[in-house]
Coordinates of N, CA and C in Angstrom, one line a residue:
Chain A
M24 N 227.7 105.7 99.9 CA 227.2 105.5 101.3 C 226.0 106.4 101.2
A25 N 225.1 105.2 101.4 CA 223.4 106.3 101.9 C 223.5 106.9 102.4
A26 N 222.3 108.2 102.7 CA 222.6 108.7 104.1 C 221.0 108.9 104.3
S27 N 220.6 109.4 105.3 CA 218.7 109.4 105.6 C 218.2 110.9 105.0
C28 N 217.7 111.0 104.7 CA 216.6 112.5 104.3 C 215.1 112.1 104.5
S29 N 214.3 113.6 105.7 CA 213.3 113.3 106.1 C 212.6 114.2 105.7
Y30 N 211.2 114.5 105.7 CA 209.8 115.7 105.0 C 209.3 115.8 106.0
S31 N 208.9 116.3 105.8 CA 207.4 116.5 106.0 C 206.0 116.8 105.7
I32 N 205.3 116.5 105.3 CA 204.5 117.4 104.3 C 203.2 118.2 105.4
R33 N 203.0 118.8 104.0 CA 202.0 119.6 104.9 C 202.6 121.5 104.4
K34 N 201.2 122.1 104.4 CA 201.1 123.4 104.1 C 202.3 124.2 103.1
L35 N 202.1 124.8 102.1 CA 203.0 125.7 102.0 C 202.9 126.6 102.7
Q36 N 204.2 127.2 103.2 CA 204.6 128.2 103.6 C 205.3 128.6 103.1
G37 N 205.4 130.6 103.7 CA 205.7 131.5 103.1 C 207.3 131.5 103.1
S38 N 208.0 131.1 103.5 CA 209.7 130.9 104.4 C 210.2 129.7 103.6
D39 N 209.4 128.7 102.6 CA 209.5 127.6 101.7 C 210.3 128.2 101.1
S40 N 211.8 127.2 101.2 CA 212.5 127.4 99.3 C 212.3 126.5 98.4
V41 N 211.4 127.1 97.4 CA 211.5 127.2 96.5 C 212.8 126.8 94.9
N42 N 213.7 127.8 94.9 CA 213.7 127.9 94.1 C 214.8 127.1 93.8
S43 N 215.1 126.1 94.6 CA 216.7 125.5 94.1 C 215.8 123.8 93.3
F44 N 214.4 124.2 93.6 CA 213.5 123.3 92.5 C 213.5 122.9 91.5
K45 N 214.1 121.0 91.3 CA 214.9 121.1 90.7 C 213.4 120.1 89.5
S46 N 213.2 120.5 88.4 CA 212.2 120.0 88.0 C 212.4 118.7 86.9
G47 N 214.1 118.7 86.3 CA 214.2 117.5 85.7 C 213.8 117.9 83.4
D48 N 213.0 116.9 83.4 CA 212.1 117.4 82.0 C 211.8 118.5 81.6
Q49 N 212.0 119.3 80.6 CA 211.8 120.7 80.1 C 209.9 121.0 79.7
L50 N 209.4 119.1 79.5 CA 208.4 119.2 80.1 C 207.9 119.1 81.4
F51 N 208.5 119.6 82.5 CA 208.3 119.4 83.7 C 208.4 121.8 83.9
A52 N 209.0 121.7 83.2 CA 209.9 123.1 84.1 C 208.4 123.7 83.8
P53 N 206.7 124.2 83.5 CA 206.0 124.1 83.9 C 205.1 124.4 85.4
L54 N 205.6 123.0 86.1 CA 205.3 122.4 87.3 C 206.0 123.9 88.6
K55 N 207.7 124.0 87.9 CA 208.2 124.7 88.2 C 208.5 125.9 88.3
A56 N 207.8 126.9 87.5 CA 207.8 128.2 86.9 C 206.0 128.1 88.0
F57 N 205.5 127.5 88.7 CA 203.8 127.6 89.3 C 204.4 128.0 90.3
L58 N 205.5 126.7 90.8 CA 206.1 126.2 92.3 C 206.8 127.6 93.1
K59 N 207.2 128.3 91.8 CA 207.7 129.2 92.2 C 207.0 130.8 92.2
N60 N 206.5 130.8 90.6 CA 206.0 132.9 90.8 C 204.4 132.6 91.6
H61 N 203.5 131.1 91.1 CA 202.1 131.3 91.4 C 201.8 130.6 93.1
A62 N 202.6 129.4 93.2 CA 201.9 128.4 93.7 C 200.9 129.8 95.2
K63 N 201.9 130.9 95.6 CA 202.4 131.4 97.1 C 200.2 132.4 96.6
E64 N 200.4 132.8 96.0 CA 199.0 133.8 95.5 C 198.4 133.0 95.3
F65 N 198.1 131.7 94.4 CA 197.3 130.8 94.3 C 196.3 131.0 95.8
Q66 N 197.3 129.6 96.3 CA 197.5 129.7 97.7 C 196.6 131.2 99.3
Y67 N 197.4 131.8 98.8 CA 196.0 133.2 99.1 C 195.2 133.7 99.6
S68 N 195.1 133.5 97.9 CA 193.8 133.8 97.0 C 192.7 132.8 97.5
H69 N 193.1 131.6 97.6 CA 191.7 130.0 97.8 C 191.8 130.0 96.7
V70 N 192.8 129.8 96.0 CA 191.8 129.6 94.5 C 192.2 128.2 95.0
A71 N 193.8 127.9 95.2 CA 194.1 126.2 94.9 C 195.2 126.0 96.6
Q72 N 195.2 124.8 96.6 CA 196.0 125.5 98.0 C 197.1 124.0 97.9
T73 N 198.4 123.7 97.9 CA 199.3 123.5 98.4 C 200.5 122.9 98.8
Y74 N 200.2 121.3 98.9 CA 200.7 120.8 100.3 C 202.1 120.5 99.8
V75 N 203.5 120.7 100.8 CA 204.4 119.9 100.5 C 205.0 119.2 100.8
A76 N 206.5 118.9 100.5 CA 206.9 117.5 101.5 C 207.9 118.5 101.2
A77 N 208.5 119.0 102.6 CA 209.6 119.2 102.7 C 211.0 119.5 103.9
D78 N 211.6 119.7 103.4 CA 213.0 119.0 104.6 C 212.9 119.8 106.0
S79 N 214.2 119.3 106.5 CA 214.2 120.2 108.0 C 214.6 121.9 108.1
S80 N 214.5 121.9 106.7 CA 216.4 123.0 106.3 C 214.3 124.0 105.4
N81 N 213.3 123.2 105.1 CA 212.1 123.8 104.2 C 212.4 124.0 103.1
K82 N 213.6 122.9 102.7 CA 213.1 122.9 101.1 C 212.3 122.1 100.3
V83 N 211.8 122.5 99.3 CA 210.8 121.8 98.5 C 211.7 121.2 97.9
L84 N 210.7 119.4 98.8 CA 211.5 118.2 97.4 C 210.1 117.9 95.9
G85 N 208.3 118.1 97.5 CA 207.7 117.6 96.1 C 206.7 118.7 96.5
F86 N 206.0 118.6 95.4 CA 204.2 119.3 96.3 C 203.7 119.3 95.1
I87 N 202.1 119.0 96.0 CA 200.4 119.1 95.5 C 199.4 120.2 95.3
T88 N 199.3 120.6 93.9 CA 198.4 121.6 94.6 C 196.7 121.1 93.9
L89 N 196.2 121.9 95.0 CA 194.3 121.0 94.9 C 193.5 122.0 94.7
T90 N 192.4 122.0 94.0 CA 191.8 122.9 94.0 C 190.2 121.8 93.3
C91 N 189.0 123.0 93.9 CA 187.5 122.6 93.9 C 187.0 122.3 92.4
S92 N 186.3 121.0 92.4 CA 186.3 121.1 90.7 C 185.0 120.8 90.6
E93 N 184.3 120.1 89.3 CA 183.0 119.7 88.8 C 183.2 118.8 88.1
V94 N 183.1 117.4 87.3 CA 182.6 116.1 86.9 C 181.2 117.4 85.8
D95 N 181.3 117.7 84.9 CA 179.6 117.6 83.8 C 179.5 116.7 83.4
L96 N 178.9 116.1 83.8 CA 177.9 115.5 82.6 C 176.5 115.6 81.3
R97 N 176.3 116.9 81.5 CA 175.8 117.5 80.7 C 175.0 116.8 81.1
N98 N 174.2 116.5 82.5 CA 173.0 115.9 83.2 C 173.1 114.2 82.6
G99 N 173.9 113.5 81.7 CA 173.4 112.2 81.8 C 173.4 111.5 82.4
Y100 N 173.8 111.1 84.0 CA 174.6 110.3 84.8 C 172.9 110.2 85.6
S101 N 173.1 108.9 86.0 CA 171.8 108.9 87.0 C 172.3 107.6 87.9
L102 N 172.4 108.3 89.3 CA 172.8 108.1 90.3 C 171.5 107.2 91.1
Q103 N 171.6 105.8 91.7 CA 170.2 105.7 92.2 C 170.6 105.2 93.4
D104 N 171.4 106.0 94.5 CA 171.3 105.9 95.1 C 171.7 107.6 96.1
C105 N 171.1 108.5 95.0 CA 170.6 109.6 94.8 C 169.9 110.2 94.2
T106 N 168.9 109.9 93.5 CA 167.7 110.1 92.3 C 168.3 112.0 92.1
H107 N 167.6 112.8 94.1 CA 167.8 113.9 92.7 C 169.0 114.6 92.5
A108 N 170.2 114.6 92.8 CA 171.0 114.5 92.1 C 170.7 114.9 90.7
N109 N 170.2 113.9 90.1 CA 170.3 113.5 88.8 C 170.2 114.7 87.9
N110 N 168.4 115.7 88.4 CA 168.6 117.4 88.4 C 169.6 118.1 87.5
Y111 N 171.1 117.3 87.9 CA 172.2 118.2 88.0 C 173.4 117.6 87.0
D112 N 173.6 118.8 86.1 CA 174.6 118.4 85.4 C 175.8 118.4 85.8
S113 N 176.1 118.4 86.9 CA 177.7 118.2 87.2 C 177.6 117.3 89.1
L114 N 178.9 116.8 88.5 CA 179.2 116.3 90.1 C 180.2 116.8 91.0
P115 N 180.3 117.0 92.3 CA 181.6 117.8 92.5 C 182.9 117.0 92.7
A116 N 184.1 117.2 92.5 CA 185.3 116.7 92.4 C 186.1 117.8 93.3
I117 N 187.7 117.2 94.0 CA 188.3 117.7 93.9 C 189.4 117.7 92.4
K118 N 190.2 118.1 92.1 CA 191.4 118.4 91.2 C 192.7 118.8 92.0
I119 N 193.7 117.5 90.7 CA 194.8 117.6 91.6 C 195.5 118.3 89.8
A120 N 195.7 120.2 90.3 CA 196.1 121.1 89.4 C 198.1 120.7 89.3
R121 N 198.4 120.2 90.6 CA 199.9 120.0 89.7 C 200.1 118.9 90.6
L122 N 201.3 118.3 90.5 CA 201.8 117.7 91.4 C 203.5 117.0 90.8
A123 N 204.0 117.8 91.7 CA 205.9 117.6 91.0 C 206.5 116.8 92.0
V124 N 207.7 116.4 91.6 CA 208.9 115.7 93.2 C 210.0 116.3 92.0
D125 N 210.8 116.9 93.2 CA 211.9 117.1 92.1 C 212.8 116.6 92.0
S126 N 213.6 116.0 90.8 CA 214.2 115.3 89.8 C 215.0 114.1 91.0
R127 N 215.4 114.6 91.4 CA 216.6 114.6 92.4 C 216.3 113.3 93.4
Y128 N 215.1 113.6 93.7 CA 214.8 112.3 94.5 C 213.2 110.9 94.2
R129 N 213.1 112.0 93.3 CA 212.0 110.9 92.6 C 212.8 109.5 92.8
G130 N 211.7 108.7 93.6 CA 211.8 107.2 93.6 C 211.6 107.2 95.3
N131 N 211.2 108.1 95.4 CA 211.7 107.8 97.3 C 210.0 107.8 97.6
L132 N 209.1 107.2 97.3 CA 207.3 107.6 96.8 C 206.4 108.5 97.5
I133 N 207.3 109.8 97.1 CA 207.6 111.1 97.8 C 206.2 112.3 97.0
G134 N 205.8 111.2 95.6 CA 204.9 112.2 95.4 C 203.4 110.7 95.1
E135 N 204.2 109.6 95.9 CA 202.9 108.6 96.3 C 201.9 109.2 97.8
N136 N 202.9 110.1 98.6 CA 202.5 110.3 99.7 C 202.1 111.2 99.3
L137 N 202.6 112.3 98.3 CA 201.4 113.7 98.0 C 199.8 113.3 98.0
I138 N 199.9 112.5 97.0 CA 198.4 111.7 96.7 C 197.9 111.0 97.8
A139 N 198.8 110.4 98.4 CA 198.4 109.6 99.9 C 197.8 110.8 100.8
Y140 N 198.3 111.4 100.7 CA 197.7 112.7 102.0 C 195.9 113.6 100.6
A141 N 196.6 113.6 99.6 CA 195.2 114.5 98.7 C 194.0 113.7 99.0
L142 N 194.4 112.0 99.1 CA 193.6 111.1 99.4 C 192.6 111.7 100.9
S143 N 193.6 111.3 101.0 CA 193.0 111.2 102.9 C 192.5 112.4 102.7
L144 N 192.6 113.6 102.6 CA 191.4 115.2 102.7 C 190.2 114.7 102.3
A145 N 190.3 114.4 100.3 CA 189.0 114.3 99.9 C 188.2 113.3 100.8
I146 N 188.8 112.1 100.8 CA 188.0 111.3 102.4 C 187.5 111.6 103.3
D147 N 188.5 112.1 104.3 CA 188.4 112.3 105.2 C 187.5 113.7 105.9
V148 N 188.4 114.8 105.3 CA 187.6 115.7 105.7 C 186.4 116.6 103.9
I149 N 186.9 116.4 103.3 CA 185.9 117.0 102.2 C 184.7 116.5 101.5
A150 N 184.8 115.6 101.4 CA 183.6 114.0 101.3 C 182.3 114.3 102.3
P151 N 183.1 114.6 103.7 CA 181.4 114.3 104.5 C 181.6 115.1 105.6
S152 N 182.6 117.1 104.5 CA 181.4 117.9 105.4 C 181.2 118.8 104.1
V153 N 181.5 118.6 103.1 CA 180.7 119.3 101.9 C 180.3 118.7 100.1
G154 N 180.2 117.5 100.3 CA 180.5 116.6 99.5 C 181.9 116.2 98.4
C155 N 181.9 115.5 98.1 CA 182.7 114.8 96.9 C 182.9 114.0 96.4
R156 N 182.8 113.7 95.2 CA 182.3 112.1 95.0 C 183.5 112.0 93.6
F157 N 184.7 112.9 93.1 CA 185.9 112.3 92.7 C 187.1 113.2 93.0
V158 N 188.3 112.5 92.6 CA 189.3 112.9 92.7 C 190.0 112.7 91.3
I159 N 190.0 113.8 90.5 CA 190.4 114.0 89.1 C 191.2 114.6 88.5
A160 N 192.5 113.9 87.8 CA 194.1 114.5 87.4 C 193.0 114.7 86.2
D161 N 193.9 115.5 85.0 CA 194.6 116.0 83.8 C 195.9 115.4 84.1
A162 N 195.9 114.5 83.6 CA 197.5 113.4 83.6 C 198.2 113.6 82.5
K163 N 199.6 113.9 82.7 CA 200.7 114.3 82.3 C 200.7 112.4 81.0
T164 N 201.0 112.4 80.2 CA 201.0 111.1 79.6 C 202.0 110.3 80.0
S165 N 202.6 111.0 80.2 CA 204.2 109.7 81.1 C 203.8 109.8 82.3
A166 N 203.0 110.3 83.1 CA 202.8 110.2 83.9 C 201.0 109.3 84.5
V167 N 200.0 108.9 82.8 CA 199.7 108.1 83.7 C 199.7 106.3 84.1
S168 N 200.7 105.6 83.8 CA 201.0 104.4 84.4 C 200.9 105.1 86.2
F169 N 201.8 106.0 86.6 CA 201.8 105.9 87.8 C 200.3 106.3 88.3
Y170 N 199.2 107.5 87.8 CA 198.3 107.3 88.3 C 197.5 106.1 88.2
L171 N 197.4 105.5 87.6 CA 197.2 104.3 87.8 C 197.7 103.6 88.9
K172 N 198.5 103.2 88.9 CA 199.2 102.6 90.4 C 198.7 103.7 91.1
Q173 N 198.0 104.9 91.4 CA 197.6 104.8 92.6 C 196.4 104.5 92.3
G174 N 195.4 104.1 92.5 CA 194.0 103.6 92.2 C 193.0 104.8 90.6
F175 N 193.8 105.2 90.6 CA 192.6 106.0 89.1 C 192.4 105.3 88.1
T176 N 191.8 105.2 87.7 CA 191.6 105.7 86.1 C 191.0 105.7 85.0
L177 N 191.5 105.7 84.1 CA 191.7 107.1 82.8 C 190.3 105.9 81.9
L178 N 190.3 107.8 81.6 CA 188.9 107.8 80.7 C 189.2 106.8 79.5
D179 N 188.6 106.0 78.8 CA 189.0 105.0 78.2 C 188.4 104.6 76.5
T180 N 188.6 106.3 76.2 CA 187.6 106.8 75.0 C 188.4 107.4 73.6
E181 N 188.7 106.5 73.2 CA 189.7 107.3 71.9 C 189.6 108.8 72.1
D182 N 189.3 110.2 72.5 CA 189.0 111.1 72.4 C 190.4 111.3 74.0
N183 N 189.8 110.9 75.0 CA 191.0 111.3 75.6 C 192.8 110.4 75.8
Q184 N 192.1 109.2 75.6 CA 193.5 108.6 75.1 C 194.3 109.2 74.6
Q185 N 193.8 110.4 73.3 CA 194.4 111.1 72.1 C 195.1 112.5 73.1
R186 N 194.8 112.8 73.8 CA 195.0 113.9 74.3 C 196.7 113.8 75.2
D187 N 197.0 115.7 74.8 CA 198.3 115.6 76.0 C 198.2 115.1 76.8
E188 N 196.9 115.8 77.6 CA 196.7 115.0 79.4 C 195.4 115.3 79.7
P189 N 196.0 113.1 79.5 CA 193.9 112.3 79.1 C 193.7 113.2 81.1
I190 N 192.1 113.0 81.0 CA 191.6 112.7 82.7 C 191.5 111.7 83.0
M191 N 192.1 111.4 84.0 CA 192.5 110.3 84.9 C 191.5 110.5 86.5
F192 N 190.6 109.8 86.9 CA 189.7 110.0 88.4 C 190.0 108.6 88.5
M193 N 189.3 108.5 90.1 CA 189.0 108.2 91.3 C 187.8 108.6 91.6
D194 N 186.9 107.4 91.2 CA 185.6 107.9 92.5 C 185.4 107.1 94.2
L195 N 185.0 108.3 95.2 CA 185.2 107.3 96.5 C 183.6 107.2 96.8
L196 N 183.1 106.6 96.5 CA 181.5 106.3 96.6 C 182.2 104.8 97.1
P197 N 182.3 104.2 95.5 CA 182.7 102.7 96.6 C 184.3 102.6 96.9
L198 N 184.6 103.7 98.1 CA 185.9 103.6 98.3 C 185.3 104.3 100.0
L199 N 184.7 104.6 99.8 CA 183.8 105.6 101.2 C 183.2 103.8 102.0
D200 N 182.5 103.7 101.0 CA 181.3 102.2 101.8 C 181.9 100.7 102.1
Chain B
M8 N 184.8 118.9 70.0 CA 185.8 118.3 71.4 C 184.9 117.5 72.1
A9 N 184.2 116.4 73.1 CA 183.3 115.3 73.7 C 184.0 116.6 75.0
I10 N 185.8 117.4 75.1 CA 186.2 117.3 76.1 C 186.6 118.3 76.6
K11 N 186.5 119.1 77.8 CA 186.5 120.3 77.9 C 187.9 120.4 79.2
T12 N 188.7 121.2 79.5 CA 189.3 120.8 81.0 C 189.8 122.2 81.4
S13 N 190.2 122.2 82.3 CA 191.2 123.3 82.5 C 191.7 123.5 83.8
T14 N 193.5 123.9 84.5 CA 194.3 122.8 84.4 C 192.8 123.2 86.1
F15 N 192.5 124.9 86.5 CA 191.9 125.1 87.9 C 190.7 125.1 87.3
G16 N 190.1 123.9 86.8 CA 188.9 124.9 87.0 C 187.6 122.8 86.7
R17 N 186.6 123.1 85.7 CA 186.0 121.8 85.2 C 186.8 120.7 84.1
V18 N 185.5 119.4 84.5 CA 185.9 118.9 83.7 C 184.5 119.0 83.1
E19 N 184.1 119.0 81.3 CA 183.1 118.7 80.8 C 183.3 117.3 79.5
L20 N 182.6 116.9 80.2 CA 182.5 115.6 79.2 C 180.6 115.5 78.4
S21 N 181.0 115.8 77.2 CA 180.0 115.3 76.8 C 180.3 114.0 75.0
G22 N 178.9 113.7 75.1 CA 178.6 112.5 74.3 C 179.1 111.3 74.5
Q23 N 180.4 110.7 73.8 CA 180.6 109.3 73.8 C 182.0 109.0 75.5
D24 N 182.4 110.2 75.7 CA 183.7 110.4 76.7 C 182.2 110.6 77.8
A25 N 180.6 111.1 78.2 CA 180.4 111.6 79.3 C 179.6 110.1 79.4
A26 N 178.9 109.2 78.5 CA 178.7 107.8 78.2 C 179.7 107.6 79.3
R27 N 180.7 107.0 78.3 CA 181.5 106.3 79.1 C 182.0 106.5 80.2
F28 N 181.7 107.6 81.1 CA 181.9 107.9 82.6 C 180.7 107.7 83.4
I29 N 179.8 107.8 82.6 CA 179.1 107.5 83.6 C 178.7 105.2 83.1
Q30 N 179.3 105.1 82.7 CA 179.4 103.6 82.5 C 180.4 103.5 83.8
H31 N 181.5 104.4 83.8 CA 182.6 104.1 84.4 C 181.9 103.6 86.3
M32 N 181.4 105.4 86.5 CA 180.8 105.5 88.2 C 179.8 104.2 88.1
N33 N 179.0 103.2 87.0 CA 178.0 103.0 88.0 C 178.4 101.6 87.7
E34 N 179.6 100.9 87.0 CA 180.4 99.5 86.6 C 181.0 99.1 87.8
N35 N 182.7 100.1 87.8 CA 182.9 99.7 88.1 C 183.7 99.7 89.9
K36 N 184.6 98.3 89.6 CA 185.0 98.3 91.2 C 185.9 98.6 91.9
P37 N 186.4 98.5 93.1 CA 187.7 99.6 93.4 C 188.9 98.5 93.6
N38 N 189.3 98.4 91.9 CA 190.8 98.3 91.6 C 191.2 98.0 92.7
N39 N 192.3 96.9 92.8 CA 193.1 96.5 94.5 C 194.2 97.7 94.6
F40 N 194.7 98.6 93.4 CA 195.2 99.6 93.4 C 194.7 100.8 94.3
A41 N 193.2 101.2 93.8 CA 192.6 102.0 94.4 C 192.6 101.2 95.9
L42 N 192.4 100.4 96.8 CA 191.8 100.0 97.3 C 193.1 100.2 98.8
A43 N 194.5 99.7 97.9 CA 196.2 100.0 98.2 C 196.2 101.8 98.7
A44 N 195.3 102.0 97.8 CA 196.1 103.7 97.7 C 195.7 103.9 99.5
V45 N 193.5 103.9 99.3 CA 193.1 104.1 100.4 C 193.8 103.9 101.9
E46 N 194.0 102.9 101.8 CA 195.0 102.3 102.4 C 196.8 103.0 103.1
R47 N 196.9 103.4 102.0 CA 198.3 104.5 102.6 C 197.6 105.8 102.8
A48 N 196.4 106.0 102.4 CA 195.8 107.7 102.1 C 196.0 107.6 104.2
K49 N 195.1 106.3 105.3 CA 195.0 105.8 106.5 C 196.4 106.5 106.6
K50 N 196.7 105.8 106.3 CA 198.7 105.9 106.7 C 199.2 107.3 107.1
V51 N 199.3 107.7 105.8 CA 200.7 109.2 106.0 C 199.1 109.9 107.1
S52 N 197.7 109.5 106.9 CA 197.0 110.9 106.9 C 197.4 110.8 108.8
E53 N 197.8 109.6 109.4 CA 197.7 109.4 111.0 C 199.1 109.7 111.3
K54 N 200.5 109.2 110.1 CA 201.7 110.3 111.0 C 201.8 111.7 110.8
I55 N 200.6 112.4 110.0 CA 200.6 113.4 109.6 C 200.5 114.1 110.6
K56 N 199.5 114.0 111.5 CA 198.6 114.5 112.1 C 199.0 113.5 114.0
K57 N 200.1 113.1 113.9 CA 201.0 112.6 115.0 C 202.5 114.0 114.7
G58 N 202.2 113.6 113.6 CA 204.2 115.1 113.6 C 204.5 114.2 113.2
E59 N 204.7 113.1 112.8 CA 206.1 111.7 112.3 C 206.3 112.8 110.4
Q60 N 208.0 112.6 110.8 CA 208.2 113.1 109.3 C 208.5 111.6 109.3
F61 N 208.9 112.0 106.7 CA 208.3 110.3 106.4 C 210.3 110.6 106.2
T62 N 211.1 109.2 106.1 CA 212.0 109.2 105.7 C 212.6 107.9 104.5
F63 N 213.7 108.4 103.6 CA 214.1 107.9 102.8 C 215.7 107.8 101.9
L64 N 216.6 107.4 102.1 CA 217.7 106.7 102.1 C 218.8 107.9 100.4
I65 N 219.1 108.5 100.7 CA 219.7 108.7 99.4 C 221.2 109.0 99.1
Q66 N 221.2 108.3 98.3 CA 223.0 108.5 97.6 C 223.6 109.9 98.1
N67 N 224.8 109.5 99.0 CA 225.7 111.0 98.4 C 226.2 111.5 97.7
G68 N 225.9 113.0 97.0 CA 226.0 113.5 96.2 C 225.5 113.6 95.2
S69 N 223.6 112.4 96.1 CA 222.8 113.5 94.8 C 222.4 114.8 95.2

């Protein structure tokens, strides 16, 4: 028998139930620890914002944490469409600092929808209001294929591909045109 | 290391990593996954603005 499960995507709230969140593999335990111990504090202090997929009883099924970031290229880039920006070392970005789905609910597009919401914030709100060129993530190696399917690019250098958490990015400019 | 990054901070690239990133920036065209992601982002955003919920089926006992 299959039952229907519904959730909404919204900001993390103080009343949200996070203790029952199951991260599954030990590799993901730090993600649960962040949700349980730090996410609300980061949110309160405006260091990062966490958005949750929560059911009607405020049980968190998945979450994504976003923060302001930048990609520092040591002034090596050359933008044809904004030559003055070439004088600066870095370009603005939104970073996916955390992303996790309760292991019992994986495979139901919750992670995909959280990424989609983050992308909509970047494209509809952040880029047009304060500027944002990239969405970036330090992806766990086991999540690289997931991020590729969400449209991210893996920086395909030897250094990056040998990292435990390789850098992946989505350039928003060609998507905004 | 030519890559420095922290979970809640910046990404710093230099040397070959910066050069390759810049090449990606200047040459990459949006791939089909990225285009699909933008479309999904629009749909998800609209759904949230309307106050609608996301639904999936789960096996009892999960």
